[in-house]
Amino acid sequence: MDLTGDFVAPSIDWYALSPYIALLGGALVLLLVGSLTPRWPRGWYAMLTALTAGAAGVVASLQFAALADDAPRSLMKGVLAHDRFGLLAVIAICAAVIITSMMASDVAVSAAAAGDAPSAVADGAQTDSLEPYSLLLVAALGAAIMVTANDLVVSFLGIEILSISLYVLAASDRRRTASQEAGLKYFVLGGFSSAFLLYGIALVYGTTGQTNLGGIAVVLADEVTLPRNDAMLLAGVALLLVGFAFKVSLVPFHSWTPDVYHGAPTYVTGFMASLGKIAAIVALVRLFVVAFPVRADDWRPAVFVLAVLTLVVGSVLAIVQTDVKRMLAYSSISHAGFMLVGLEAAGHIGSSSASEGTSSTLIYVVLYSVLALGSFAAVSIVSRTATAAGSTNATSLDSFKGVAKTNPVFALGFTVLLLAQAGVPLTSGFVAKFGVIRAAVSTESYVLAVLAMVSAVIAAYLYLRIMVSMWLSDSSSPRISLGLAARLTMFVTVAITVV
């Protein structure tokens, strides 16, 4: 009896999956070829990483443009979404990998120029090996899965791929105890937050019988199938929110952020602040807007409270810091609060302006990722110079004194990035902040809009302190030597900021 006619071949859209395949293939090829061949010429690891991410980004851009005419669809039996919302995030993720690989390459070149001595280079001296670059691509793969996941289990898979890569990257500088501590702390607390996420997924699945986001929404819309006041469902939603709150660094789940950001190699810190925010925020927005729209009245107040706490605490704690990396770490917490302002606006499902909240949140996190990468690149450049000059605290505010007098062009670029983070007009930061505040006003969340504006004013003092130190303080820092990769990183991030 011939039964082969009963076989059903799987239907897979390989072109739609090509960005994921490129990132995974690039990471595997880099590891395999790099481990089987002698040490490559300096900079090749970074170049291949950037080319791989660039190829994935170009394909994602073409798919993004094609969706202007085509309807969004799902992939792999509905577990991945193929829409403009997710593809724009994938493009930003690929851009973050390209910029970070340039930062890492600059660190490697500086380490080589200093003789690779622990006392002669700041942090990240291990970037001449291939492992960090492979981990950048693996982390990007996890982030890409997160932002397009249409299923709770697949989203959790992406979270773990991203998180494990970041744990290792945070501890990648084996010469510094602070880096090891950062990696360990991030791993322990990250595992704790993953447990919250997994338990929340289990409760939601136990209540609805679904892990697909669209399927959950359909079940919840059926009042006969599921009672309105279901304690187990609400507990599951709350646990999911707590788990994502850790990933996004929302108050009061933010305590790990300053220590991990400060201890990790600076190029890794920038990568965490950009790619981590993109993945977690986009996944959070997709989860709550797609899966729980009929329960928006239940989760929106919690988002409101988290947004208020994150805006206020992040801004206030940032202005009392004396270390620039910790300043920017608390600043990233405050920026996460602005992103929640957009999510809260998106939670007004019945309002015609709800979609504005969704789009403004995505725009904010994409633009902020560029600011974070550029700002931490500037910190990395200054700290390496300070360390080479014998400073024991290379990222302190004192290391930035008089930088404008010895390196006016570099200081001007960093100033533009800081002004953008403050939300000054004619910068991308103003566009981002204006978008989420306008969305809040459109949905009549006036209290949140006012608090966001007050928080922006408070945070502006933080950026002003750094600018005053660079431009108005007496010079105490040696002249900074900028390599090609450093110049390119600063130029690209500043150009995106002002265009």
CSV table of C-alpha atoms in Angstrom, one decimal:
chain,number,residue,atom,x,y,z
A,1,MET,CA,0.0,0.0,0.0
A,2,ASP,CA,1.4,3.4,-1.0
A,3,LEU,CA,0.9,5.9,1.8
A,4,THR,CA,3.2,8.6,0.5
A,5,GLY,CA,0.3,10.5,-0.9
A,6,ASP,CA,-0.7,11.3,2.6
A,7,PHE,CA,2.4,13.3,3.2
A,8,VAL,CA,1.9,17.0,3.5
A,9,ALA,CA,5.0,19.2,2.8
A,10,PRO,CA,5.4,22.1,5.2
A,11,SER,CA,4.8,25.5,3.7
A,12,ILE,CA,7.6,27.8,4.7
A,13,ASP,CA,8.2,31.3,3.4
A,14,TRP,CA,12.0,31.3,3.3
A,15,TYR,CA,12.3,34.8,2.1
A,16,ALA,CA,10.3,36.2,5.0
A,17,LEU,CA,12.5,34.2,7.4
A,18,SER,CA,15.8,35.3,5.7
A,19,PRO,CA,16.7,38.0,8.3
A,20,TYR,CA,16.6,35.4,11.0
A,21,ILE,CA,18.5,32.9,8.9
A,22,ALA,CA,21.2,35.5,8.1
A,23,LEU,CA,21.8,36.3,11.7
A,24,LEU,CA,21.9,32.7,12.8
A,25,GLY,CA,24.0,31.6,9.9
A,26,GLY,CA,26.4,34.5,10.4
A,27,ALA,CA,26.9,33.6,14.1
A,28,LEU,CA,27.5,30.0,13.3
A,29,VAL,CA,29.9,30.6,10.4
A,30,LEU,CA,31.9,33.1,12.4
A,31,LEU,CA,32.3,30.6,15.2
A,32,LEU,CA,33.1,27.7,13.0
A,33,VAL,CA,35.5,29.4,10.6
A,34,GLY,CA,37.1,31.4,13.3
A,35,SER,CA,37.8,28.4,15.4
A,36,LEU,CA,39.2,26.3,12.6
A,37,THR,CA,41.5,29.0,11.1
A,38,PRO,CA,44.4,31.0,12.6
A,39,ARG,CA,43.7,34.4,14.1
A,40,TRP,CA,42.2,36.7,11.6
A,41,PRO,CA,43.6,40.1,10.8
A,42,ARG,CA,42.4,42.7,13.3
A,43,GLY,CA,39.0,44.2,12.5
A,44,TRP,CA,37.8,41.3,10.3
A,45,TYR,CA,35.5,39.9,13.0
A,46,ALA,CA,33.8,43.3,13.3
A,47,MET,CA,33.6,43.7,9.5
A,48,LEU,CA,31.9,40.3,9.0
A,49,THR,CA,29.5,40.9,11.9
A,50,ALA,CA,28.5,44.3,10.4
A,51,LEU,CA,28.1,42.8,6.9
A,52,THR,CA,25.9,40.0,8.3
A,53,ALA,CA,23.7,42.4,10.2
A,54,GLY,CA,23.7,44.7,7.2
A,55,ALA,CA,22.5,42.0,4.9
A,56,ALA,CA,19.7,41.0,7.4
A,57,GLY,CA,18.8,44.7,7.7
A,58,VAL,CA,18.6,45.3,4.0
A,59,VAL,CA,16.3,42.3,3.5
A,60,ALA,CA,14.1,43.4,6.3
A,61,SER,CA,14.0,46.9,4.8
A,62,LEU,CA,12.8,45.5,1.4
A,63,GLN,CA,10.2,43.4,3.2
A,64,PHE,CA,9.1,46.5,5.1
A,65,ALA,CA,8.7,48.5,1.9
A,66,ALA,CA,6.8,45.6,0.3
A,67,LEU,CA,4.3,45.5,3.1
A,68,ALA,CA,3.1,49.0,2.2
A,69,ASP,CA,1.1,47.3,-0.5
A,70,ASP,CA,0.7,43.8,0.9
A,71,ALA,CA,-1.3,42.9,4.0
A,72,PRO,CA,0.5,41.7,7.1
A,73,ARG,CA,0.6,38.0,7.6
A,74,SER,CA,1.8,35.3,10.0
A,75,LEU,CA,4.7,32.9,9.5
A,76,MET,CA,5.4,29.4,10.8
A,77,LYS,CA,1.8,28.4,11.5
A,78,GLY,CA,1.1,31.8,13.2
A,79,VAL,CA,4.0,31.9,15.7
A,80,LEU,CA,5.7,34.8,14.0
A,81,ALA,CA,4.2,38.0,12.7
A,82,HIS,CA,5.3,39.6,9.4
A,83,ASP,CA,4.2,43.2,9.7
A,84,ARG,CA,5.7,46.7,9.5
A,85,PHE,CA,5.7,47.1,13.2
A,86,GLY,CA,8.0,44.2,13.8
A,87,LEU,CA,10.1,44.7,10.7
A,88,LEU,CA,11.0,48.3,11.6
A,89,ALA,CA,12.2,46.9,15.0
A,90,VAL,CA,14.3,44.3,13.2
A,91,ILE,CA,15.9,47.0,11.0
A,92,ALA,CA,16.8,48.9,14.2
A,93,ILE,CA,18.2,45.8,15.8
A,94,CYS,CA,20.4,45.2,12.8
A,95,ALA,CA,21.6,48.8,12.9
A,96,ALA,CA,22.4,48.4,16.6
A,97,VAL,CA,24.6,45.4,15.8
A,98,ILE,CA,26.5,47.3,13.1
A,99,ILE,CA,27.2,50.3,15.3
A,100,THR,CA,28.1,48.0,18.3
A,101,SER,CA,30.5,46.0,16.1
A,102,MET,CA,32.3,49.3,15.2
A,103,MET,CA,32.5,50.2,18.8
A,104,ALA,CA,34.0,46.8,19.7
A,105,SER,CA,36.5,47.1,16.9
A,106,ASP,CA,37.6,50.5,18.1
A,107,VAL,CA,38.1,49.0,21.6
A,108,ALA,CA,40.2,46.2,20.1
A,109,VAL,CA,42.4,48.6,18.1
A,110,SER,CA,42.9,50.8,21.2
A,111,ALA,CA,43.9,47.7,23.2
A,112,ALA,CA,46.4,46.7,20.6
A,113,ALA,CA,47.9,50.2,20.4
A,114,ALA,CA,48.3,50.2,24.2
A,115,GLY,CA,50.1,46.8,24.1
A,116,ASP,CA,46.9,45.1,25.4
A,117,ALA,CA,48.0,45.8,29.0
A,118,PRO,CA,45.2,45.7,31.6
A,119,SER,CA,46.3,49.1,32.9
A,120,ALA,CA,46.5,50.7,29.5
A,121,VAL,CA,43.0,50.2,28.2
A,122,ALA,CA,39.7,50.7,29.9
A,123,ASP,CA,37.3,47.9,29.4
A,124,GLY,CA,36.4,45.4,26.7
A,125,ALA,CA,40.0,44.5,25.8
A,126,GLN,CA,38.8,41.0,24.8
A,127,THR,CA,37.1,42.2,21.7
A,128,ASP,CA,39.9,41.0,19.5
A,129,SER,CA,38.5,37.5,19.8
A,130,LEU,CA,35.5,36.2,17.8
A,131,GLU,CA,33.2,35.2,20.6
A,132,PRO,CA,31.8,38.7,21.4
A,133,TYR,CA,30.9,39.2,17.7
A,134,SER,CA,29.1,35.9,17.5
A,135,LEU,CA,27.2,36.8,20.6
A,136,LEU,CA,26.1,40.1,19.1
A,137,LEU,CA,24.5,38.2,16.2
A,138,VAL,CA,22.9,35.6,18.5
A,139,ALA,CA,21.5,38.4,20.7
A,140,ALA,CA,20.2,40.1,17.6
A,141,LEU,CA,18.5,36.8,16.6
A,142,GLY,CA,16.8,36.6,20.0
A,143,ALA,CA,15.7,40.2,19.8
A,144,ALA,CA,14.3,39.7,16.2
A,145,ILE,CA,12.3,36.7,17.4
A,146,MET,CA,11.0,38.7,20.4
A,147,VAL,CA,9.8,41.7,18.3
A,148,THR,CA,7.9,39.5,15.8
A,149,ALA,CA,6.8,36.7,18.1
A,150,ASN,CA,3.0,36.1,17.9
A,151,ASP,CA,3.1,33.3,20.5
A,152,LEU,CA,4.0,33.4,24.2
A,153,VAL,CA,6.3,30.4,24.0
A,154,VAL,CA,8.2,31.7,21.0
A,155,SER,CA,8.5,35.1,22.7
A,156,PHE,CA,10.0,33.4,25.7
A,157,LEU,CA,12.4,31.6,23.5
A,158,GLY,CA,13.6,34.9,22.0
A,159,ILE,CA,13.9,36.4,25.5
A,160,GLU,CA,16.2,33.6,26.6
A,161,ILE,CA,18.3,33.7,23.5
A,162,LEU,CA,18.8,37.4,24.0
A,163,SER,CA,19.3,37.3,27.7
A,164,ILE,CA,21.9,34.5,27.7
A,165,SER,CA,23.9,36.3,25.1
A,166,LEU,CA,23.8,39.5,27.2
A,167,TYR,CA,24.8,37.7,30.4
A,168,VAL,CA,28.0,36.4,28.7
A,169,LEU,CA,28.7,39.8,27.0
A,170,ALA,CA,28.4,41.6,30.3
A,171,ALA,CA,31.0,39.4,31.9
A,172,SER,CA,33.2,39.2,28.8
A,173,ASP,CA,36.0,41.4,30.1
A,174,ARG,CA,37.8,38.8,32.2
A,175,ARG,CA,40.4,41.3,33.4
A,176,ARG,CA,37.9,43.4,35.4
A,177,THR,CA,36.2,42.1,38.5
A,178,ALA,CA,33.4,44.6,38.0
A,179,SER,CA,32.6,43.0,34.6
A,180,GLN,CA,32.4,39.5,36.2
A,181,GLU,CA,30.1,40.9,39.0
A,182,ALA,CA,27.9,42.6,36.4
A,183,GLY,CA,27.5,39.3,34.5
A,184,LEU,CA,26.7,37.3,37.6
A,185,LYS,CA,24.2,39.8,38.9
A,186,TYR,CA,22.5,40.1,35.6
A,187,PHE,CA,22.3,36.3,35.3
A,188,VAL,CA,20.8,35.7,38.7
A,189,LEU,CA,18.2,38.5,38.5
A,190,GLY,CA,17.5,37.8,34.9
A,191,GLY,CA,16.8,34.1,35.7
A,192,PHE,CA,14.5,35.3,38.4
A,193,SER,CA,12.5,37.5,36.0
A,194,SER,CA,12.4,34.7,33.5
A,195,ALA,CA,10.6,32.6,36.2
A,196,PHE,CA,8.0,35.3,36.5
A,197,LEU,CA,7.5,35.3,32.7
A,198,LEU,CA,7.2,31.5,32.5
A,199,TYR,CA,4.8,31.3,35.4
A,200,GLY,CA,2.7,34.1,33.8
A,201,ILE,CA,2.6,32.2,30.5
A,202,ALA,CA,1.5,29.0,32.3
A,203,LEU,CA,-1.3,30.9,34.1
A,204,VAL,CA,-2.5,32.5,30.9
A,205,TYR,CA,-2.4,29.2,29.0
A,206,GLY,CA,-4.2,27.5,31.8
A,207,THR,CA,-7.0,30.0,31.7
A,208,THR,CA,-7.4,30.4,27.9
A,209,GLY,CA,-5.9,27.2,26.5
A,210,GLN,CA,-3.9,29.3,24.1
A,211,THR,CA,-0.4,30.6,23.7
A,212,ASN,CA,-1.0,32.3,20.4
A,213,LEU,CA,-1.6,36.0,21.0
A,214,GLY,CA,-4.5,36.2,18.5
A,215,GLY,CA,-6.0,33.1,19.9
A,216,ILE,CA,-5.9,34.5,23.5
A,217,ALA,CA,-7.7,37.6,22.3
A,218,VAL,CA,-10.4,35.6,20.7
A,219,VAL,CA,-11.0,33.5,23.8
A,220,LEU,CA,-11.0,36.5,26.1
A,221,ALA,CA,-13.5,38.2,23.9
A,222,ASP,CA,-15.9,35.4,24.5
A,223,GLU,CA,-17.6,36.2,27.8
A,224,VAL,CA,-19.4,32.9,27.8
A,225,THR,CA,-16.2,30.8,27.6
A,226,LEU,CA,-14.3,32.9,30.2
A,227,PRO,CA,-15.8,34.9,33.0
A,228,ARG,CA,-14.9,38.6,33.1
A,229,ASN,CA,-13.3,38.5,36.6
A,230,ASP,CA,-10.9,35.7,36.3
A,231,ALA,CA,-8.3,35.9,39.1
A,232,MET,CA,-5.9,33.4,37.5
A,233,LEU,CA,-5.9,35.3,34.2
A,234,LEU,CA,-5.2,38.6,35.9
A,235,ALA,CA,-2.4,37.0,38.0
A,236,GLY,CA,-0.9,35.7,34.7
A,237,VAL,CA,-1.1,39.1,33.1
A,238,ALA,CA,0.5,40.7,36.2
A,239,LEU,CA,3.4,38.2,36.2
A,240,LEU,CA,4.0,38.8,32.5
A,241,LEU,CA,4.1,42.5,33.2
A,242,VAL,CA,6.6,42.0,36.1
A,243,GLY,CA,8.8,39.9,33.9
A,244,PHE,CA,8.9,42.4,31.1
A,245,ALA,CA,9.3,45.2,33.7
A,246,PHE,CA,12.7,43.7,34.7
A,247,LYS,CA,13.8,43.5,31.1
A,248,VAL,CA,12.9,47.1,30.4
A,249,SER,CA,14.3,48.4,33.7
A,250,LEU,CA,11.0,49.8,35.0
A,251,VAL,CA,10.8,51.0,38.6
A,252,PRO,CA,10.7,49.2,41.1
A,253,PHE,CA,12.3,46.4,39.0
A,254,HIS,CA,15.3,48.5,38.0
A,255,SER,CA,17.9,47.9,40.8
A,256,TRP,CA,20.1,45.8,38.6
A,257,THR,CA,20.5,48.4,35.9
A,258,PRO,CA,23.0,50.9,37.3
A,259,ASP,CA,25.4,48.2,38.6
A,260,VAL,CA,25.2,46.0,35.5
A,261,TYR,CA,25.5,49.0,33.1
A,262,HIS,CA,28.5,50.3,35.1
A,263,GLY,CA,30.3,47.0,35.4
A,264,ALA,CA,29.8,45.7,31.9
A,265,PRO,CA,32.2,46.8,29.1
A,266,THR,CA,31.0,50.1,27.8
A,267,TYR,CA,30.3,48.9,24.3
A,268,VAL,CA,28.2,46.1,25.8
A,269,THR,CA,26.4,48.6,27.9
A,270,GLY,CA,25.4,50.6,24.9
A,271,PHE,CA,24.3,47.4,23.2
A,272,MET,CA,22.1,46.4,26.2
A,273,ALA,CA,20.6,49.9,26.4
A,274,SER,CA,19.6,49.9,22.8
A,275,LEU,CA,18.9,46.4,21.6
A,276,GLY,CA,17.5,45.3,25.0
A,277,LYS,CA,15.1,48.2,25.1
A,278,ILE,CA,13.9,47.6,21.5
A,279,ALA,CA,13.3,43.9,22.0
A,280,ALA,CA,11.5,44.2,25.4
A,281,ILE,CA,9.4,47.2,24.7
A,282,VAL,CA,8.2,46.1,21.2
A,283,ALA,CA,7.4,42.6,22.6
A,284,LEU,CA,5.6,44.1,25.5
A,285,VAL,CA,3.5,46.4,23.3
A,286,ARG,CA,2.6,43.5,20.9
A,287,LEU,CA,1.7,41.3,23.8
A,288,PHE,CA,-0.7,43.6,25.6
A,289,VAL,CA,-2.2,45.3,22.5
A,290,VAL,CA,-2.8,42.0,20.5
A,291,ALA,CA,-3.5,39.5,23.3
A,292,PHE,CA,-5.3,41.5,26.0
A,293,PRO,CA,-7.2,44.4,24.3
A,294,VAL,CA,-10.5,43.4,26.0
A,295,ARG,CA,-8.7,43.5,29.4
A,296,ALA,CA,-7.1,46.9,28.8
A,297,ASP,CA,-9.0,48.4,31.6
A,298,ASP,CA,-7.3,45.9,33.9
A,299,TRP,CA,-3.7,46.3,32.8
A,300,ARG,CA,-3.7,50.0,31.8
A,301,PRO,CA,-3.7,51.3,35.5
A,302,ALA,CA,-0.7,49.1,36.3
A,303,VAL,CA,1.1,50.6,33.3
A,304,PHE,CA,0.2,54.1,34.4
A,305,VAL,CA,1.7,53.5,37.9
A,306,LEU,CA,4.9,51.9,36.5
A,307,ALA,CA,5.2,54.9,34.1
A,308,VAL,CA,4.9,57.4,36.9
A,309,LEU,CA,7.4,55.7,39.1
A,310,THR,CA,9.9,55.1,36.3
A,311,LEU,CA,9.8,58.7,35.1
A,312,VAL,CA,10.2,60.3,38.5
A,313,VAL,CA,12.6,57.9,40.1
A,314,GLY,CA,14.8,57.5,37.0
A,315,SER,CA,15.1,61.3,36.5
A,316,VAL,CA,15.7,62.1,40.2
A,317,LEU,CA,18.3,59.5,40.8
A,318,ALA,CA,20.2,60.3,37.6
A,319,ILE,CA,20.9,63.9,38.7
A,320,VAL,CA,22.7,62.9,41.9
A,321,GLN,CA,25.2,60.5,40.3
A,322,THR,CA,28.9,61.4,39.8
A,323,ASP,CA,29.7,58.6,37.3
A,324,VAL,CA,28.7,59.2,33.7
A,325,LYS,CA,27.9,55.6,33.0
A,326,ARG,CA,25.6,55.5,36.1
A,327,MET,CA,24.1,58.8,35.0
A,328,LEU,CA,23.2,57.3,31.6
A,329,ALA,CA,22.0,54.1,33.2
A,330,TYR,CA,19.5,56.0,35.3
A,331,SER,CA,18.7,58.1,32.3
A,332,SER,CA,17.8,54.9,30.4
A,333,ILE,CA,15.4,54.1,33.2
A,334,SER,CA,13.7,57.5,32.7
A,335,HIS,CA,13.5,56.9,29.0
A,336,ALA,CA,11.7,53.6,29.6
A,337,GLY,CA,9.1,55.6,31.5
A,338,PHE,CA,8.5,57.7,28.4
A,339,MET,CA,8.0,54.5,26.4
A,340,LEU,CA,5.4,53.4,28.9
A,341,VAL,CA,3.6,56.7,28.3
A,342,GLY,CA,3.0,55.5,24.8
A,343,LEU,CA,1.9,52.0,25.9
A,344,GLU,CA,-0.6,53.5,28.3
A,345,ALA,CA,-2.0,55.6,25.4
A,346,ALA,CA,-2.2,52.4,23.3
A,347,GLY,CA,-4.2,50.9,26.1
A,348,HIS,CA,-7.2,53.2,25.3
A,349,ILE,CA,-8.5,50.6,22.9
A,350,GLY,CA,-11.8,52.4,22.2
A,351,SER,CA,-10.0,55.7,21.4
A,352,SER,CA,-9.2,56.7,17.8
A,353,SER,CA,-5.8,57.7,19.1
A,354,ALA,CA,-4.8,54.3,20.5
A,355,SER,CA,-2.8,53.5,17.4
A,356,GLU,CA,-0.9,56.7,17.8
A,357,GLY,CA,0.3,55.4,21.2
A,358,THR,CA,1.6,52.2,19.6
A,359,SER,CA,3.4,53.9,16.7
A,360,SER,CA,4.9,56.6,19.0
A,361,THR,CA,6.3,54.0,21.4
A,362,LEU,CA,8.0,52.2,18.5
A,363,ILE,CA,9.4,55.4,17.1
A,364,TYR,CA,10.7,56.4,20.6
A,365,VAL,CA,12.5,53.2,21.3
A,366,VAL,CA,14.1,53.1,17.8
A,367,LEU,CA,15.4,56.7,18.1
A,368,TYR,CA,16.5,56.2,21.7
A,369,SER,CA,18.6,53.2,20.7
A,370,VAL,CA,20.7,55.4,18.4
A,371,LEU,CA,21.2,58.0,21.2
A,372,ALA,CA,22.2,55.3,23.7
A,373,LEU,CA,24.7,53.8,21.3
A,374,GLY,CA,26.3,57.1,20.5
A,375,SER,CA,26.3,58.3,24.1
A,376,PHE,CA,28.0,55.1,25.4
A,377,ALA,CA,30.4,55.2,22.5
A,378,ALA,CA,31.5,58.7,23.6
A,379,VAL,CA,31.9,57.4,27.2
A,380,SER,CA,34.0,54.5,26.0
A,381,ILE,CA,36.3,56.8,24.0
A,382,VAL,CA,36.8,59.2,27.0
A,383,SER,CA,37.2,56.4,29.6
A,384,ARG,CA,39.9,54.6,27.5
A,385,THR,CA,41.9,57.9,27.3
A,386,ALA,CA,41.5,58.5,31.0
A,387,THR,CA,42.6,55.0,31.9
A,388,ALA,CA,45.7,55.3,29.7
A,389,ALA,CA,46.5,58.5,31.6
A,390,GLY,CA,46.4,56.7,34.9
A,391,SER,CA,42.8,57.4,36.1
A,392,THR,CA,41.4,54.9,38.5
A,393,ASN,CA,37.8,55.9,37.8
A,394,ALA,CA,37.8,56.5,34.1
A,395,THR,CA,34.0,57.1,33.7
A,396,SER,CA,33.7,59.7,36.5
A,397,LEU,CA,32.4,63.2,35.6
A,398,ASP,CA,36.0,64.5,36.3
A,399,SER,CA,37.3,62.6,33.3
A,400,PHE,CA,35.1,64.8,31.0
A,401,LYS,CA,36.5,68.1,32.3
A,402,GLY,CA,37.7,70.3,29.5
A,403,VAL,CA,37.2,67.7,26.8
A,404,ALA,CA,35.9,70.5,24.5
A,405,LYS,CA,39.1,72.4,24.8
A,406,THR,CA,41.3,69.5,23.6
A,407,ASN,CA,38.7,67.8,21.3
A,408,PRO,CA,36.0,70.4,20.3
A,409,VAL,CA,34.6,68.3,17.4
A,410,PHE,CA,34.2,65.2,19.6
A,411,ALA,CA,32.7,67.3,22.4
A,412,LEU,CA,30.2,68.9,19.9
A,413,GLY,CA,29.1,65.5,18.8
A,414,PHE,CA,28.6,64.2,22.3
A,415,THR,CA,26.7,67.5,23.1
A,416,VAL,CA,24.3,66.9,20.3
A,417,LEU,CA,23.6,63.4,21.6
A,418,LEU,CA,23.0,64.7,25.1
A,419,LEU,CA,20.7,67.5,23.8
A,420,ALA,CA,18.7,64.9,21.9
A,421,GLN,CA,18.3,62.9,25.0
A,422,ALA,CA,17.0,66.0,26.8
A,423,GLY,CA,14.4,66.4,24.0
A,424,VAL,CA,15.7,69.7,22.6
A,425,PRO,CA,13.9,70.7,19.3
A,426,LEU,CA,15.5,69.9,16.0
A,427,THR,CA,16.8,66.6,17.3
A,428,SER,CA,15.4,63.0,17.2
A,429,GLY,CA,14.9,63.1,20.9
A,430,PHE,CA,12.4,65.9,20.6
A,431,VAL,CA,10.5,64.0,17.9
A,432,ALA,CA,10.4,60.9,20.2
A,433,LYS,CA,9.2,62.8,23.3
A,434,PHE,CA,6.7,64.9,21.5
A,435,GLY,CA,5.2,61.8,19.9
A,436,VAL,CA,4.5,60.0,23.2
A,437,ILE,CA,3.3,63.1,25.0
A,438,ARG,CA,1.0,64.0,22.1
A,439,ALA,CA,-0.4,60.4,22.2
A,440,ALA,CA,-1.0,60.8,26.0
A,441,VAL,CA,-2.8,64.1,25.4
A,442,SER,CA,-4.9,62.6,22.6
A,443,THR,CA,-6.1,59.9,24.9
A,444,GLU,CA,-6.8,62.4,27.7
A,445,SER,CA,-4.0,61.0,29.9
A,446,TYR,CA,-3.2,64.6,31.0
A,447,VAL,CA,-1.5,63.6,34.3
A,448,LEU,CA,0.9,61.3,32.6
A,449,ALA,CA,1.7,63.9,29.9
A,450,VAL,CA,2.4,66.6,32.5
A,451,LEU,CA,4.6,64.2,34.6
A,452,ALA,CA,6.5,63.2,31.4
A,453,MET,CA,7.3,66.9,30.7
A,454,VAL,CA,8.4,67.6,34.3
A,455,SER,CA,10.6,64.5,34.1
A,456,ALA,CA,12.2,65.7,30.9
A,457,VAL,CA,13.0,69.1,32.6
A,458,ILE,CA,14.6,67.3,35.6
A,459,ALA,CA,16.6,65.0,33.4
A,460,ALA,CA,17.8,68.0,31.4
A,461,TYR,CA,19.9,69.0,34.4
A,462,LEU,CA,21.7,65.7,34.2
A,463,TYR,CA,22.8,66.3,30.6
A,464,LEU,CA,23.6,69.9,31.4
A,465,ARG,CA,26.1,68.7,34.1
A,466,ILE,CA,28.0,66.7,31.6
A,467,MET,CA,28.0,69.5,29.0
A,468,VAL,CA,29.2,72.0,31.6
A,469,SER,CA,32.0,69.7,32.6
A,470,MET,CA,33.1,69.4,29.0
A,471,TRP,CA,32.8,73.0,27.9
A,472,LEU,CA,33.2,75.2,30.9
A,473,SER,CA,35.6,73.3,33.3
A,474,ASP,CA,39.3,73.6,33.2
A,475,SER,CA,41.0,71.0,31.1
A,476,SER,CA,42.3,68.0,33.1
A,477,SER,CA,42.0,65.4,30.3
A,478,PRO,CA,44.6,64.5,27.7
A,479,ARG,CA,43.8,64.9,24.0
A,480,ILE,CA,41.6,62.0,22.8
A,481,SER,CA,42.8,60.0,19.9
A,482,LEU,CA,39.9,58.9,17.7
A,483,GLY,CA,40.4,55.9,15.4
A,484,LEU,CA,38.4,55.3,12.2
A,485,ALA,CA,35.8,53.1,13.8
A,486,ALA,CA,35.3,55.6,16.6
A,487,ARG,CA,34.9,58.5,14.2
A,488,LEU,CA,32.5,56.5,12.1
A,489,THR,CA,30.4,55.5,15.1
A,490,MET,CA,30.1,59.1,16.4
A,491,PHE,CA,29.4,60.5,12.9
A,492,VAL,CA,26.6,57.9,12.1
A,493,THR,CA,24.8,58.3,15.5
A,494,VAL,CA,25.0,62.1,15.4
A,495,ALA,CA,23.9,62.3,11.8
A,496,ILE,CA,20.8,60.2,12.6
A,497,THR,CA,20.1,62.3,15.6
A,498,VAL,CA,19.9,65.6,13.7
A,499,VAL,CA,18.5,64.4,10.4
